[in-house]
Coordinates of C-alpha atoms and ligand atoms in Angstrom, one line a residue:
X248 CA 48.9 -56.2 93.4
X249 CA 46.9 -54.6 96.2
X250 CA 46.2 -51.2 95.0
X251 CA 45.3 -52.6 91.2
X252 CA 43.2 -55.4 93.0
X253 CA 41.1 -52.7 94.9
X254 CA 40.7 -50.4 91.5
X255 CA 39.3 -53.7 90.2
X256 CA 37.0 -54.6 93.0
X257 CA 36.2 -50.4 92.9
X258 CA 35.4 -50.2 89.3
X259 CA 33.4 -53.4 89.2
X260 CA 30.2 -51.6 88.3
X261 CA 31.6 -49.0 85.8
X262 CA 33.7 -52.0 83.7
X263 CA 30.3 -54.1 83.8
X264 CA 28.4 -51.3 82.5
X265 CA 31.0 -50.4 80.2
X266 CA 31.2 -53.9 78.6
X267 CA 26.9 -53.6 78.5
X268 CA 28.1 -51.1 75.7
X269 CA 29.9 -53.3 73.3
X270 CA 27.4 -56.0 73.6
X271 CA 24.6 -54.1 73.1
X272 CA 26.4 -53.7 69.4
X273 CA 24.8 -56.9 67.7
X274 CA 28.5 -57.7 65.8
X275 CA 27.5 -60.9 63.7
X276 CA 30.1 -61.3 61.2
X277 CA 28.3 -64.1 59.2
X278 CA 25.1 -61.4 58.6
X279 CA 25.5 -59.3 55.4
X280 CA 23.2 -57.0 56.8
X281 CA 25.5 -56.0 60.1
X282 CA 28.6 -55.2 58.7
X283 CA 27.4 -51.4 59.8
X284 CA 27.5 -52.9 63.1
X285 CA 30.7 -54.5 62.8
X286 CA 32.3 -51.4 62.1
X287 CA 30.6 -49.8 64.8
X288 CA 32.4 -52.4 67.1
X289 CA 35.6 -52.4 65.7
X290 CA 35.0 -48.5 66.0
X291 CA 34.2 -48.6 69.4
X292 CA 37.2 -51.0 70.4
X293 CA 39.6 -48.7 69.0
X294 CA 38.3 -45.4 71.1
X295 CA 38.3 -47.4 74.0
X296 CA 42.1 -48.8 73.6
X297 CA 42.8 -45.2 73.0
X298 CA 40.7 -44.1 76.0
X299 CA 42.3 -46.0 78.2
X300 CA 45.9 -45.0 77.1
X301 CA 46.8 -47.3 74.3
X302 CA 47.4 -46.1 70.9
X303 CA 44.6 -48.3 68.1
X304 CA 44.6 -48.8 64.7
X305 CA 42.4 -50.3 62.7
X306 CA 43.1 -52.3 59.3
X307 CA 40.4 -53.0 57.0
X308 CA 40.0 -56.2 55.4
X309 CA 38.0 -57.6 52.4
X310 CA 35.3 -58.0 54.8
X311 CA 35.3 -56.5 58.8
X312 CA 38.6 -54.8 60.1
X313 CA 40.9 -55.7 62.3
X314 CA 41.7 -53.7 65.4
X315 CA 45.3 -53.4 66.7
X316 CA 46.3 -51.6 69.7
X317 CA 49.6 -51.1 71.7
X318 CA 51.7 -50.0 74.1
X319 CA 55.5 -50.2 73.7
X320 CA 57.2 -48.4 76.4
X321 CA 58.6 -50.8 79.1
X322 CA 62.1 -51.4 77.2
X323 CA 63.6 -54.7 77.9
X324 CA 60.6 -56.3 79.0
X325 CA 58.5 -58.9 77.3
X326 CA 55.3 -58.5 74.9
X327 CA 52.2 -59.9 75.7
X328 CA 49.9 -59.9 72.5
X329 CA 45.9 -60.3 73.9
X330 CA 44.0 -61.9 71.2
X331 CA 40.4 -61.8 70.8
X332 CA 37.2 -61.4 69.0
X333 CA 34.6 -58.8 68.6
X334 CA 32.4 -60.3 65.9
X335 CA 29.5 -62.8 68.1
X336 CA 27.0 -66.0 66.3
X337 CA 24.2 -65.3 65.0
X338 CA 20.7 -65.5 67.3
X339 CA 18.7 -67.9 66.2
X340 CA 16.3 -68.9 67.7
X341 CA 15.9 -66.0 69.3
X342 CA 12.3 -66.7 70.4
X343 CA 14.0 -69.1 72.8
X344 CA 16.1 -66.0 74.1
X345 CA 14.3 -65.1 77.7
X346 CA 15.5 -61.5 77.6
X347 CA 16.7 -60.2 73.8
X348 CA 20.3 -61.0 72.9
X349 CA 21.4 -57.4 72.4
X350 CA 19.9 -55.8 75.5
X351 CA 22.7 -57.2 78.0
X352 CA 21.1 -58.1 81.3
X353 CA 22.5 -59.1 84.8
X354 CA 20.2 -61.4 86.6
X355 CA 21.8 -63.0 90.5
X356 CA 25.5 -61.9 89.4
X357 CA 25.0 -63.5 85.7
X358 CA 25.2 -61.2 82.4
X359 CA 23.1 -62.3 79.6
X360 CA 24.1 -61.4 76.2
X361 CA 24.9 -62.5 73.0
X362 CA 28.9 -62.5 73.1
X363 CA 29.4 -62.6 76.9
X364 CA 31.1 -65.4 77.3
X365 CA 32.3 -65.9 73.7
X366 CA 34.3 -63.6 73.3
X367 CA 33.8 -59.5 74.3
X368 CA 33.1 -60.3 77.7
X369 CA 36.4 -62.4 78.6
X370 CA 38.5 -60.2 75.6
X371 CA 37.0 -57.1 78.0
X372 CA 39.1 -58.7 81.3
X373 CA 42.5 -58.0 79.8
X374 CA 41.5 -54.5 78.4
X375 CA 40.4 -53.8 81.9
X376 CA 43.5 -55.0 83.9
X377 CA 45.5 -53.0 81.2
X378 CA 43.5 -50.0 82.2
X379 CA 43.7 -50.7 86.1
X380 CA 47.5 -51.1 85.8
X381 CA 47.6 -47.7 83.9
X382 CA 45.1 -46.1 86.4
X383 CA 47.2 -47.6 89.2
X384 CA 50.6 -47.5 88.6
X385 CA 50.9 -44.7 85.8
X386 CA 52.5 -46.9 83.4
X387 CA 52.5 -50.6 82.2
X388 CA 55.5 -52.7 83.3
X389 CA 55.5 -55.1 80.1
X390 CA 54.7 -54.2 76.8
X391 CA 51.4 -55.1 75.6
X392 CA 49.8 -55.4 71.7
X393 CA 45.8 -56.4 71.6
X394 CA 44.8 -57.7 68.1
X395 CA 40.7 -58.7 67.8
X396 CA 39.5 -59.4 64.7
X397 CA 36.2 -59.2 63.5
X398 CA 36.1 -63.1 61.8
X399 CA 36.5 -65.8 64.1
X400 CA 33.0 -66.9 64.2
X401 CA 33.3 -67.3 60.3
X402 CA 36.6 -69.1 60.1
X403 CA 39.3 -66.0 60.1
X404 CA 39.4 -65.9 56.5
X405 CA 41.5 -62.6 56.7
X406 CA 43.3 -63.6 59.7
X407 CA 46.4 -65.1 58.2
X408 CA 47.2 -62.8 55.3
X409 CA 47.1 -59.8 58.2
X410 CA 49.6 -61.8 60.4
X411 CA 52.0 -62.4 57.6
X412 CA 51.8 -58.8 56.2
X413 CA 52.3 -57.4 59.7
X414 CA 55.1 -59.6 61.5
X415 CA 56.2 -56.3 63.5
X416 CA 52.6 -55.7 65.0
X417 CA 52.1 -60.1 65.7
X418 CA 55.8 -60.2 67.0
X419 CA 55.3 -61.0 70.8
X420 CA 57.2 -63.0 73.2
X421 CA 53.7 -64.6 74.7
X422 CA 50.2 -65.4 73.2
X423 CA 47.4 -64.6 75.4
X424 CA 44.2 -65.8 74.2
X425 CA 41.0 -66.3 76.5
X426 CA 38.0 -68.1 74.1
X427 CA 38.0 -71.2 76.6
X428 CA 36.3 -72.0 79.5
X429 CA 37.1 -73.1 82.7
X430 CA 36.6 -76.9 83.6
X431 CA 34.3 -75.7 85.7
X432 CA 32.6 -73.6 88.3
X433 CA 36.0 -72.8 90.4
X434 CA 38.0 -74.4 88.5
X435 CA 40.3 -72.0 87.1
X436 CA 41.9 -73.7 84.0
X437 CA 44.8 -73.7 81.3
X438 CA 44.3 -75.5 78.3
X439 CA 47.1 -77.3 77.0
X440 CA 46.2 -78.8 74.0
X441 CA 44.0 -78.9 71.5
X442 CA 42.8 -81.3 68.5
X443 CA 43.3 -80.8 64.9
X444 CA 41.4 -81.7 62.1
X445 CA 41.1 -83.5 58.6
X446 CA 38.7 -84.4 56.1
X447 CA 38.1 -86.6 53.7
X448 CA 35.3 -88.2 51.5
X449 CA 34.9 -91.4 49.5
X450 CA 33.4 -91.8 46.5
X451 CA 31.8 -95.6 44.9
X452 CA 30.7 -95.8 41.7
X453 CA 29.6 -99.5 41.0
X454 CA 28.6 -98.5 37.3
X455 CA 27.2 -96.4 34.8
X456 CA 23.3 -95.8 36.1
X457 CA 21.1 -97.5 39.1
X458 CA 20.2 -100.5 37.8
X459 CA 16.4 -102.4 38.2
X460 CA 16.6 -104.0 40.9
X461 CA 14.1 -106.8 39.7
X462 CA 16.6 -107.2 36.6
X463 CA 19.9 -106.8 38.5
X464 CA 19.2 -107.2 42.1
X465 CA 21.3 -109.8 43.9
X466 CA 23.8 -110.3 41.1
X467 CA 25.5 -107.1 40.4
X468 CA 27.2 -105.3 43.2
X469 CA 25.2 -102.4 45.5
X470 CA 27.1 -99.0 45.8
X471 CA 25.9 -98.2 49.3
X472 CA 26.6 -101.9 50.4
X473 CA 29.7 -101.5 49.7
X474 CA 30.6 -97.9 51.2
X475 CA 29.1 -98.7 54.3
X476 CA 31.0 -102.3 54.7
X477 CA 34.1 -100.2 53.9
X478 CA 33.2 -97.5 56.4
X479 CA 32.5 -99.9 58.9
X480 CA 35.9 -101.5 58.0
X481 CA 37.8 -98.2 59.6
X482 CA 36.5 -99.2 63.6
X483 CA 37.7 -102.1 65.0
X484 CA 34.9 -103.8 67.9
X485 CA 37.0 -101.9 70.2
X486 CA 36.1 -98.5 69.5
X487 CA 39.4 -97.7 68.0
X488 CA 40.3 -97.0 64.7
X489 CA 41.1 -99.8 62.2
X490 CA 43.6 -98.2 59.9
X491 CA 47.3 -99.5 60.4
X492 CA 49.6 -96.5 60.9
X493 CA 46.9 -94.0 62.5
X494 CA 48.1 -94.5 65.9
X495 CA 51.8 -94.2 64.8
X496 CA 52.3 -90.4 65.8
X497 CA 49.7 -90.4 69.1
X498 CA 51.8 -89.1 71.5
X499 CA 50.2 -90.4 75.2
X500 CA 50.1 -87.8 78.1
X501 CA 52.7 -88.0 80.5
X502 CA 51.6 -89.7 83.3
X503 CA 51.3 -86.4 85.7
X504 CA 48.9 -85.3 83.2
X505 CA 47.0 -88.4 83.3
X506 CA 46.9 -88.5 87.1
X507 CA 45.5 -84.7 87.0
X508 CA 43.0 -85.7 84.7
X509 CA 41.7 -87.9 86.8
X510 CA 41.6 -85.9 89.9
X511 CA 39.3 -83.2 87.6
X512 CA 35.7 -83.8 88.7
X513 CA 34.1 -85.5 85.5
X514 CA 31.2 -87.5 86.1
X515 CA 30.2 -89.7 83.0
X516 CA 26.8 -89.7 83.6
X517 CA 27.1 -85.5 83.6
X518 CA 28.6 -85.9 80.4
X519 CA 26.1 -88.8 78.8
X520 CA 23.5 -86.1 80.4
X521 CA 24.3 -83.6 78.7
X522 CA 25.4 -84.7 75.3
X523 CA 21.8 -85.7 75.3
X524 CA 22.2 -89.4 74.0
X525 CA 21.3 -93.4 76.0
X526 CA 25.0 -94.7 75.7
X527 CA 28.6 -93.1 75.4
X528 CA 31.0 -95.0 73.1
X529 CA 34.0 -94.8 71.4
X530 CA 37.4 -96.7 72.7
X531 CA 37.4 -99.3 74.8
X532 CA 39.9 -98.8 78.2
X533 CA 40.0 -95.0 77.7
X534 CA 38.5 -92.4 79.7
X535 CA 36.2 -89.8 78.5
X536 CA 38.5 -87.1 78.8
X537 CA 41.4 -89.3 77.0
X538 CA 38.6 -89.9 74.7
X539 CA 37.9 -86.3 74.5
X540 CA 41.8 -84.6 74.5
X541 CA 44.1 -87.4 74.2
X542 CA 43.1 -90.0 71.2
X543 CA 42.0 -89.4 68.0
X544 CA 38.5 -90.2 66.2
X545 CA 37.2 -90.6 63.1
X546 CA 33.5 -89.7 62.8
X547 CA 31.4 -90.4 59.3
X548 CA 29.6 -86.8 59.0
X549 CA 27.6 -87.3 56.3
X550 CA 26.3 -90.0 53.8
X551 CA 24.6 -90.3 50.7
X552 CA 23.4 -92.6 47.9
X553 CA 20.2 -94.2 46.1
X554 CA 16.6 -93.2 46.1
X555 CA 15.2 -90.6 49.2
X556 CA 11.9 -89.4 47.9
X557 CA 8.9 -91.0 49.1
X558 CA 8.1 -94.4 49.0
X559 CA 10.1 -96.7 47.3
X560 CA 12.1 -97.3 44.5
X561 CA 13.2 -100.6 42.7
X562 CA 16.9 -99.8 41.8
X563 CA 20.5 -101.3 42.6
X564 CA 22.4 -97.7 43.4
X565 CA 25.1 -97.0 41.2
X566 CA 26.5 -94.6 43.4
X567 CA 27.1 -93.7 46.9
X568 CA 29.7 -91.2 49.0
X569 CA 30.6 -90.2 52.7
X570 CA 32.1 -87.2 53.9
X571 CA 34.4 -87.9 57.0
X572 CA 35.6 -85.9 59.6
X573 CA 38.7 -86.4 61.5
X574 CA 39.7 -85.0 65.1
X575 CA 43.9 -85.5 65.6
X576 CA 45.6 -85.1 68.8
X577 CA 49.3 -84.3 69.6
X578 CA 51.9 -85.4 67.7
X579 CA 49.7 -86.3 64.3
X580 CA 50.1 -84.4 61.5
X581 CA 47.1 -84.4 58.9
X582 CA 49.1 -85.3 56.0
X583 CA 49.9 -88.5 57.8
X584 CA 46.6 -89.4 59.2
X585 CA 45.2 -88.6 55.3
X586 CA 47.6 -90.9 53.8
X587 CA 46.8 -94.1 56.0
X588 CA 43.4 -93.7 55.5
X589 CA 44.0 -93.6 51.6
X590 CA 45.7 -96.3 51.7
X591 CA 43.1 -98.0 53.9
X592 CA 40.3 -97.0 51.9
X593 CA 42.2 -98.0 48.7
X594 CA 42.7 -101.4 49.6
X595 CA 39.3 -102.0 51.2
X596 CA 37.7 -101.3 47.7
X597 CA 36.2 -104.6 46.0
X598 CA 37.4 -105.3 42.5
X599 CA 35.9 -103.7 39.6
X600 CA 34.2 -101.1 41.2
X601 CA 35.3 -97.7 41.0
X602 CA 36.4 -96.0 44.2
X603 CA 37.3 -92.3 45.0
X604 CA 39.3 -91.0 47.5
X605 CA 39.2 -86.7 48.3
X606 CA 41.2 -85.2 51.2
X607 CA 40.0 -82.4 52.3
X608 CA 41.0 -79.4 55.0
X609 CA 43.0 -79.9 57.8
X610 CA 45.0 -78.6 60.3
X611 CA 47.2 -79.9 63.4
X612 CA 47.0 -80.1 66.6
X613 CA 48.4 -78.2 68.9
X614 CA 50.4 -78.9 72.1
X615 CA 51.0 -76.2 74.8
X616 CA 54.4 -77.8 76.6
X617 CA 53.6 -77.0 80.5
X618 CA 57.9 -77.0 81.0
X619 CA 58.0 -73.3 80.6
X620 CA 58.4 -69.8 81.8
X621 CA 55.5 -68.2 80.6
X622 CA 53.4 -71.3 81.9
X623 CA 54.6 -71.1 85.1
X624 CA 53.6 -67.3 85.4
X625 CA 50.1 -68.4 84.2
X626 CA 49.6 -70.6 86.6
X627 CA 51.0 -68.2 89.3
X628 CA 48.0 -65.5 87.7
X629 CA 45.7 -68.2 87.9
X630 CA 45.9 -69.0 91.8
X631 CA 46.5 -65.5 92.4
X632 CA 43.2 -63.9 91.0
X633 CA 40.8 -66.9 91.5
X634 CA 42.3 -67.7 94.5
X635 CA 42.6 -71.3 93.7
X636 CA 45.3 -73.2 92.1
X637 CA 44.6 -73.4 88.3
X638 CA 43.9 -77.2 86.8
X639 CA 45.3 -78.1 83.3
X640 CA 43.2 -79.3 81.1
X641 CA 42.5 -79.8 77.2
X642 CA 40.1 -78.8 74.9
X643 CA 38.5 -81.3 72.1
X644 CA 38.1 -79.0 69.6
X645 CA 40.1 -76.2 67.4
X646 CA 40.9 -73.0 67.2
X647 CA 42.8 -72.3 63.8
X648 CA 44.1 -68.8 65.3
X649 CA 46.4 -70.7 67.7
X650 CA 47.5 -73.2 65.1
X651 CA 48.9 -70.1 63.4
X652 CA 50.2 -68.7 66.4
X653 CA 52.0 -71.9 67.8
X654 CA 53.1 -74.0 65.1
X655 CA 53.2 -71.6 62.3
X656 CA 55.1 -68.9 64.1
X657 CA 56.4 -71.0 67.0
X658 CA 55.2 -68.5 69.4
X659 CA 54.0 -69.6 73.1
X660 CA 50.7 -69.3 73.7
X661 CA 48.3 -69.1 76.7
X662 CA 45.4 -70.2 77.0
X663 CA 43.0 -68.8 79.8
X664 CA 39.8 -69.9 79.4
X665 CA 37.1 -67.5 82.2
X666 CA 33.8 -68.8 81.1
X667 CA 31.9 -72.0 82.2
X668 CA 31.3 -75.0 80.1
X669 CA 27.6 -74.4 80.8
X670 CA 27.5 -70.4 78.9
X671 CA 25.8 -71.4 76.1
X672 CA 27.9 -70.0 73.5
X673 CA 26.8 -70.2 70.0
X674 CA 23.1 -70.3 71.7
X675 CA 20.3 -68.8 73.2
X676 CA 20.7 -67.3 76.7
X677 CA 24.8 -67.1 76.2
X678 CA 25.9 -66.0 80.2
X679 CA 28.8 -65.0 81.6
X680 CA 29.3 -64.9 85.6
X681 CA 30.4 -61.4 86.7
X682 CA 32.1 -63.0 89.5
X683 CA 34.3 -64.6 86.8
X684 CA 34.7 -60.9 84.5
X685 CA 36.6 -60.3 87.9
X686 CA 38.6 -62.9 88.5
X687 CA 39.7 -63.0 85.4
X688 CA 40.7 -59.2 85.1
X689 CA 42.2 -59.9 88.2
X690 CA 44.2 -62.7 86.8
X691 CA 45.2 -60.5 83.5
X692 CA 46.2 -57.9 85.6
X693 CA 49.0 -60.8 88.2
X694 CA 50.0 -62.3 84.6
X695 CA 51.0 -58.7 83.6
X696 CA 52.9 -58.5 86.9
X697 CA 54.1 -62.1 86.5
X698 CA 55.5 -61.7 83.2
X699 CA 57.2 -58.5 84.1
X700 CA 59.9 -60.6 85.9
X701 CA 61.0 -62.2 82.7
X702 CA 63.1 -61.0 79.8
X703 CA 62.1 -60.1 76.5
X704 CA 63.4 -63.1 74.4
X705 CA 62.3 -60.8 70.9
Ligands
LIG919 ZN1 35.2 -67.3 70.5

């Protein structure tokens, strides 16, 4: 690893300026009136793949292309398929922006730019430790595929229909996706898990119209009374949720992954800090990070009924609904959690009044199992370019792409997140430390070397 570690640390300036390039390309998939732009990204992914000794494609979709590059010629040996994004969120505010999101800046080791962090900066490591392999050795001792699509930051609409009408380009023995962050500074991570999702909304209709409430008040039933007494009904005074069966498929962490938890450094008050808010909540006897990657919740997203405008209004509301949102942890499946919640709901619902229940999107969560080969080189990668042994760790949220990826396809996946918690993605001022860019090309570049050991099990 010497030699490609010193072409690393020697190219340090010429892959930072280089990455400068595609950021300076404002890529904002949402914004009808970049799609130019997104070409121009996609465009200038594919050159570089190429440049740098790969050979690219690029697929158009409905909306911005996809970009596929490979190289296939270390027989026997396993394929490691990079995914990542080029597309970036929009800017707004961008008056809050202290340097202009598209004019990539390094201030005390730090880039600035929208997309740094999330995702062409840390997408950039593994192109770059491809390249210093290829500049070093002459040739690539695994096989490697890099697909980046151009929609994650508007739900990878097209995503899905590519992956099933290309199975030979997805096919891969290994995952390697790096949209995550580290838990933090130094703290070289490997998320293994994340929560699903599922939706749902109740509907109460108490009658035909709102009623007078000087003619009806008090002795016909309120809509929004009775929603929220049935929303309160689904949390117990513990925290948890009241719904009998919810819990049924929680799988708990093993207990080394509990214990490793709690060795992370997380410091409630850091976390009520930052969230911005007087009091954390939720379920009593669990820990923030259990709270966080380990349990499930139910949150009531939005809620509507009766009169808004100004002033007041005399009526009895006929009508009142709530969306709901939930977050589902290993081993719950949507369908599940949507069904005891139905049923819940159903039987919470006074006589006589009309009560809808709609399910809505989900998907599952997914579980990383830390028992395996490609883990174990991970980890390995980890220590070896950060020097510093890698921490395991979960994420709350979701990222379809690896739903697909693990429990559609049953493919293992890695996930190596190189940013901080604290690079305002999705907002002004997004960073990424260059000090990081490093050690994670430096960490691409040991996984390549790591995996090389293995078989192909395609
Ligand atoms: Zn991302």
């Amino acid at each position: 690893m010497h030699a490609i570690y010193n072409a690393i640390a020697s190219h340090r300036t010429r892959f930072v300026s280089e990455l400068k390039e595609l950021l300076a390309i404002p890529s904002i998939s949402t914004d009808p009136a970049r799609v130019a732009d997104m070409k121009l990204a996609a465009e200038w992914l594919c050159g570089h793949l190429e440049k740098i000794g790969l050979t690219s494609r690029l697929f158009e979709t409905e909306r911005h292309p996809v970009v596929y590059a490979d190289r296939l010629d270390a027989k026997g040996k396993p394929v490691i398929l990079f995914y990542g994004h080029y597309d970036v969120q929009p800017v707004d505010p961008v008056e809050q922006w202290l340097a202009p999101p598209f004019e990539p800046a390094v201030k005390d080791g730090v880039l600035f730019a929208r997309g740094a962090s999330d995702d062409k900066g840390q997408l950039f490591t593994h192109i770059k430790a491809v390249e210093a392999w290829l500049e070093t050795a002459g040739s690539l001792p695994v096989n490697v595929k890099f697909l980046i699509e151009g929609e994650e930051e508007i739900g990878s609409p097209h995503l899905p229909g590519w992956l099933a009408d290309h199975p030979d380009l997805r096919s891969a023995d290994v995952v390697v996706i790096s949209d995550t962050a580290q838990f933090g500074p130094g703290m070289p991570s490997l998320c293994t898990g994340l929560r699903g999702l599922a939706a749902f909304e109740i509907h109460v209709k108490t009658g035909e119209s709102d009623l007078h409430s000087g003619s009806f008040g008090g002795a016909v039933p309120n809509a929004i009374q009775i929603l929220t007494s049935m929303l309160n009904a689904l949390h117990s005074e513990n925290g948890a949720v009241n719904v009998p069966g919810f819990y049924d498929e929680v799988a708990e962490p093993g207990a080394d992954e509990l214990r490793s938890w709690g060795t992370l450094a997380h410091s409630d008050e850091e976390f009520r800090a930052s969230a911005q808010v007087g009091v954390l909540a939720g379920e009593a006897g669990r820990s923030t990070l259990e709270k966080l990657w380990s349990r499930p919740a139910l949150e009531i997203i939005g809620i509507r009924g009766g009169y808004q405008g100004h002033g007041h209004k005399g009526i009895v509301p006929a009508t009142a609904w709530a969306k709901c949102s939930m977050r589902l942890v290993p081993c719950q499946t949507p369908a599940h959690a949507i069904d005891c919640v139905r049923r819940r709901v159903m039987s919470l619902a006074p006589a006589g009044v009309h009560v809808d229940f709609l399910s809505g999107h989900g998907s599952p969560p997914v579980s990383i199992p830390v028992e395996s080969q490609w883990v174990e080189s991970a980890v390995r990668a980890l220590e070896s370019g950060f020097n510093k042994k890698p921490v395991f760790i979960r994420e709350g949220g979701s990222i379809s792409v690896v739903t697909r990826f693990v429990n559609d396809y049953g493919m293992p996946c890695l996930l190596l997140g190189f940013g901080q918690p604290d690079d305002h993605i999705h907002a002004p001022n997004e960073k990424f430390n260059l000090d990081d860019f490093v050690s994670g090309i430096r960490t691409s570049a040991a996984l390549i070397a790591e995996l090389a050991k293995l078989d192909s099990t395609l």
